[in-house]
PDB file of C-alpha atoms in Angstrom:
ATOM      1  CA  MET A 232      41.003 115.981  80.095  1.00  0.00           C
ATOM      2  CA  GLN A 233      41.317 115.977  76.294  1.00  0.00           C
ATOM      3  CA  PRO A 234      38.800 114.096  74.186  1.00  0.00           C
ATOM      4  CA  PRO A 235      40.147 110.864  72.620  1.00  0.00           C
ATOM      5  CA  ALA A 236      40.148 112.375  69.124  1.00  0.00           C
ATOM      6  CA  THR A 237      42.386 115.261  70.250  1.00  0.00           C
ATOM      7  CA  ARG A 238      44.810 112.891  71.979  1.00  0.00           C
ATOM      8  CA  PHE A 239      44.899 110.719  68.874  1.00  0.00           C
ATOM      9  CA  ALA A 240      45.577 113.728  66.645  1.00  0.00           C
ATOM     10  CA  ALA A 241      48.410 114.928  68.905  1.00  0.00           C
ATOM     11  CA  SER A 242      49.908 111.444  69.026  1.00  0.00           C
ATOM     12  CA  LEU A 243      49.649 111.100  65.248  1.00  0.00           C
ATOM     13  CA  ALA A 244      51.319 114.487  64.719  1.00  0.00           C
ATOM     14  CA  LEU A 245      54.168 113.533  67.016  1.00  0.00           C
ATOM     15  CA  THR A 246      54.629 110.176  65.267  1.00  0.00           C
ATOM     16  CA  LEU A 247      54.656 111.800  61.828  1.00  0.00           C
ATOM     17  CA  SER A 248      57.205 114.380  62.994  1.00  0.00           C
ATOM     18  CA  LEU A 249      59.489 111.635  64.282  1.00  0.00           C
ATOM     19  CA  VAL A 250      59.168 109.651  61.062  1.00  0.00           C
ATOM     20  CA  ALA A 251      59.930 112.759  59.004  1.00  0.00           C
ATOM     21  CA  CYS A 252      63.029 113.497  61.061  1.00  0.00           C
ATOM     22  CA  ALA A 253      64.246 109.934  60.763  1.00  0.00           C
ATOM     23  CA  GLY A 254      64.151 110.174  56.991  1.00  0.00           C
ATOM     24  CA  SER A 255      66.220 113.351  56.794  1.00  0.00           C
ATOM     25  CA  ALA A 256      69.813 113.287  55.580  1.00  0.00           C
ATOM     26  CA  PRO A 257      72.327 112.484  58.270  1.00  0.00           C
ATOM     27  CA  THR A 258      74.481 115.317  59.461  1.00  0.00           C
ATOM     28  CA  ALA A 259      78.218 114.932  59.374  1.00  0.00           C
ATOM     29  CA  SER A 260      79.620 114.189  62.766  1.00  0.00           C
ATOM     30  CA  PRO A 261      83.097 115.318  63.680  1.00  0.00           C
ATOM     31  CA  ALA A 262      85.885 112.819  63.157  1.00  0.00           C
ATOM     32  CA  PRO A 263      86.806 110.968  66.328  1.00  0.00           C
ATOM     33  CA  THR A 264      89.738 112.408  68.172  1.00  0.00           C
ATOM     34  CA  PRO A 265      92.546 109.852  68.381  1.00  0.00           C
ATOM     35  CA  THR A 266      93.284 108.679  71.872  1.00  0.00           C
ATOM     36  CA  PRO A 267      96.719 109.872  72.887  1.00  0.00           C
ATOM     37  CA  ARG A 268      99.210 107.086  73.498  1.00  0.00           C
ATOM     38  CA  PRO A 269     100.847 107.086  76.891  1.00  0.00           C
ATOM     39  CA  THR A 270     104.505 107.904  76.814  1.00  0.00           C
ATOM     40  CA  PRO A 271     106.977 107.048  79.524  1.00  0.00           C
ATOM     41  CA  THR A 272     107.629 110.080  81.621  1.00  0.00           C
ATOM     42  CA  PRO A 273     110.387 110.173  84.160  1.00  0.00           C
ATOM     43  CA  VAL A 274     108.936 110.546  87.607  1.00  0.00           C
ATOM     44  CA  ALA A 275     110.748 112.924  89.874  1.00  0.00           C
ATOM     45  CA  ALA A 276     111.506 111.126  93.081  1.00  0.00           C
ATOM     46  CA  GLU A 277     113.204 112.635  96.064  1.00  0.00           C
ATOM     47  CA  VAL A 278     115.389 110.024  97.719  1.00  0.00           C
ATOM     48  CA  THR A 279     115.921 110.680 101.407  1.00  0.00           C
ATOM     49  CA  THR A 280     116.072 107.183 102.898  1.00  0.00           C
ATOM     50  CA  PRO A 281     117.624 103.828 102.018  1.00  0.00           C
ATOM     51  CA  GLN A 282     114.078 102.489 101.594  1.00  0.00           C
ATOM     52  CA  ASP A 283     113.334 105.183  98.957  1.00  0.00           C
ATOM     53  CA  ALA A 284     116.488 104.247  97.054  1.00  0.00           C
ATOM     54  CA  ALA A 285     115.849 100.500  97.316  1.00  0.00           C
ATOM     55  CA  ALA A 286     112.265 100.906  96.080  1.00  0.00           C
ATOM     56  CA  LEU A 287     113.524 102.661  92.946  1.00  0.00           C
ATOM     57  CA  VAL A 288     116.114  99.955  92.289  1.00  0.00           C
ATOM     58  CA  ILE A 289     113.671  97.097  92.945  1.00  0.00           C
ATOM     59  CA  ALA A 290     111.269  98.648  90.416  1.00  0.00           C
ATOM     60  CA  THR A 291     113.938  98.436  87.681  1.00  0.00           C
ATOM     61  CA  ASN A 292     113.924  94.652  87.380  1.00  0.00           C
ATOM     62  CA  PRO A 293     111.093  92.149  87.954  1.00  0.00           C
ATOM     63  CA  ILE A 294     113.559  89.613  89.340  1.00  0.00           C
ATOM     64  CA  PHE A 295     114.086  91.955  92.337  1.00  0.00           C
ATOM     65  CA  ALA A 296     110.398  91.788  93.329  1.00  0.00           C
ATOM     66  CA  GLY A 297     110.055  90.764  96.951  1.00  0.00           C
ATOM     67  CA  ALA A 298     113.596  91.773  97.954  1.00  0.00           C
ATOM     68  CA  GLN A 299     113.732  92.865 101.596  1.00  0.00           C
ATOM     69  CA  PRO A 300     116.377  94.659 103.651  1.00  0.00           C
ATOM     70  CA  GLN A 301     119.078  92.185 104.662  1.00  0.00           C
ATOM     71  CA  ASP A 302     118.468  90.823 108.162  1.00  0.00           C
ATOM     72  CA  ALA A 303     121.119  88.651 109.799  1.00  0.00           C
ATOM     73  CA  ASN A 304     118.381  86.976 111.857  1.00  0.00           C
ATOM     74  CA  THR A 305     116.442  85.799 108.802  1.00  0.00           C
ATOM     75  CA  ILE A 306     117.004  82.228 107.670  1.00  0.00           C
ATOM     76  CA  GLY A 307     116.185  81.144 104.114  1.00  0.00           C
ATOM     77  CA  ALA A 308     116.001  84.562 102.413  1.00  0.00           C
ATOM     78  CA  SER A 309     116.675  84.415  98.690  1.00  0.00           C
ATOM     79  CA  LYS A 310     116.386  88.149  97.811  1.00  0.00           C
ATOM     80  CA  TRP A 311     117.701  91.015  99.896  1.00  0.00           C
ATOM     81  CA  TRP A 312     119.227  94.465  99.634  1.00  0.00           C
ATOM     82  CA  THR A 313     121.726  96.543 101.570  1.00  0.00           C
ATOM     83  CA  ALA A 314     122.323 100.304 101.502  1.00  0.00           C
ATOM     84  CA  VAL A 315     125.374 102.492 102.060  1.00  0.00           C
ATOM     85  CA  PRO A 316     125.041 106.303 102.180  1.00  0.00           C
ATOM     86  CA  LEU A 317     126.931 108.203  99.471  1.00  0.00           C
ATOM     87  CA  ALA A 318     128.688 111.559  99.887  1.00  0.00           C
ATOM     88  CA  ASP A 319     126.167 113.331  97.603  1.00  0.00           C
ATOM     89  CA  GLY A 320     123.234 112.353  99.833  1.00  0.00           C
ATOM     90  CA  GLY A 321     122.210 109.367  97.721  1.00  0.00           C
ATOM     91  CA  PHE A 322     122.697 105.679  98.430  1.00  0.00           C
ATOM     92  CA  GLU A 323     124.544 102.691  97.046  1.00  0.00           C
ATOM     93  CA  ILE A 324     122.029  99.848  96.887  1.00  0.00           C
ATOM     94  CA  GLU A 325     123.219  96.280  96.504  1.00  0.00           C
ATOM     95  CA  VAL A 326     120.546  93.735  95.562  1.00  0.00           C
ATOM     96  CA  THR A 327     121.352  90.040  95.916  1.00  0.00           C
ATOM     97  CA  VAL A 328     119.313  87.193  94.471  1.00  0.00           C
ATOM     98  CA  GLY A 329     120.236  83.710  95.665  1.00  0.00           C
ATOM     99  CA  TRP A 330     119.140  80.203  94.732  1.00  0.00           C
ATOM    100  CA  GLY A 331     120.000  76.635  95.593  1.00  0.00           C
ATOM    101  CA  ASP A 332     119.454  75.650  99.228  1.00  0.00           C
ATOM    102  CA  CYS A 333     118.796  79.138 100.576  1.00  0.00           C
ATOM    103  CA  MET A 334     117.846  77.629 103.936  1.00  0.00           C
ATOM    104  CA  ALA A 335     121.599  76.996 104.255  1.00  0.00           C
ATOM    105  CA  GLY A 336     122.592  80.416 102.865  1.00  0.00           C
ATOM    106  CA  CYS A 337     122.064  79.953  99.093  1.00  0.00           C
ATOM    107  CA  ILE A 338     124.612  77.976  97.071  1.00  0.00           C
ATOM    108  CA  ASP A 339     124.574  80.552  94.228  1.00  0.00           C
ATOM    109  CA  ARG A 340     124.125  84.318  94.361  1.00  0.00           C
ATOM    110  CA  HIS A 341     124.049  87.144  91.862  1.00  0.00           C
ATOM    111  CA  THR A 342     124.541  90.732  93.049  1.00  0.00           C
ATOM    112  CA  TRP A 343     123.766  94.059  91.371  1.00  0.00           C
ATOM    113  CA  THR A 344     125.099  97.360  92.721  1.00  0.00           C
ATOM    114  CA  TYR A 345     123.358 100.650  91.967  1.00  0.00           C
ATOM    115  CA  ASP A 346     124.060 104.253  92.840  1.00  0.00           C
ATOM    116  CA  VAL A 347     120.872 106.201  93.518  1.00  0.00           C
ATOM    117  CA  ALA A 348     121.171 109.998  93.547  1.00  0.00           C
ATOM    118  CA  PRO A 349     119.016 112.243  95.760  1.00  0.00           C
ATOM    119  CA  ASP A 350     116.924 113.163  92.677  1.00  0.00           C
ATOM    120  CA  GLY A 351     116.105 109.476  92.017  1.00  0.00           C
ATOM    121  CA  THR A 352     118.566 108.933  89.172  1.00  0.00           C
ATOM    122  CA  THR A 353     119.546 105.272  89.274  1.00  0.00           C
ATOM    123  CA  GLU A 354     122.708 103.827  87.730  1.00  0.00           C
ATOM    124  CA  LEU A 355     123.939 100.229  87.648  1.00  0.00           C
ATOM    125  CA  THR A 356     127.602 100.393  88.684  1.00  0.00           C
ATOM    126  CA  ALA A 357     128.529  96.709  89.153  1.00  0.00           C
ATOM    127  CA  GLU A 358     127.221  93.187  88.730  1.00  0.00           C
ATOM    128  CA  SER A 359     128.720  89.897  89.851  1.00  0.00           C
ATOM    129  CA  GLY A 360     127.922  86.229  90.256  1.00  0.00           C
ATOM    130  CA  PRO A 361     126.731  83.371  88.077  1.00  0.00           C
ATOM    131  CA  GLU A 362     123.977  83.886  85.540  1.00  0.00           C
ATOM    132  CA  VAL A 363     120.559  83.852  87.173  1.00  0.00           C
ATOM    133  CA  PRO A 364     118.425  80.880  86.045  1.00  0.00           C
ATOM    134  CA  ALA A 365     115.391  81.693  83.889  1.00  0.00           C
ATOM    135  CA  VAL A 366     113.187  80.177  86.585  1.00  0.00           C
ATOM    136  CA  LEU A 367     114.351  80.611  90.145  1.00  0.00           C
ATOM    137  CA  PRO A 368     113.681  77.638  92.410  1.00  0.00           C
ATOM    138  CA  ASN A 369     111.786  78.489  95.587  1.00  0.00           C
TER     139      ASN A 369
END
């Protein structure tokens, strides 16, 4: 064990070294690297099923959120989609949004038709029906 005077001397030397370093001129630090901004990048998507094609179409418009495959046994649906295979291996996807007494089949409906290629390319080919209200009633 070191005598108290030796410990004090070592502690004093360390303290003086730290104080001396703190008073030195600051060194230049490198400039911050700017954070890269995200850029939209097309995502390659292989479309092999109607569900793949419908998912791509549904993602194009927030109003389509919650659309399900059309089911003749479902009562009260207000958003649904249908699919027809295309000759090139893609699908024609028709999305319908209805409102106004959908328990009875929806008084009003708006329909969008898209062609979805096997590589995921999506193109709106037709649209019909009255203008969709800004807020859809439930």
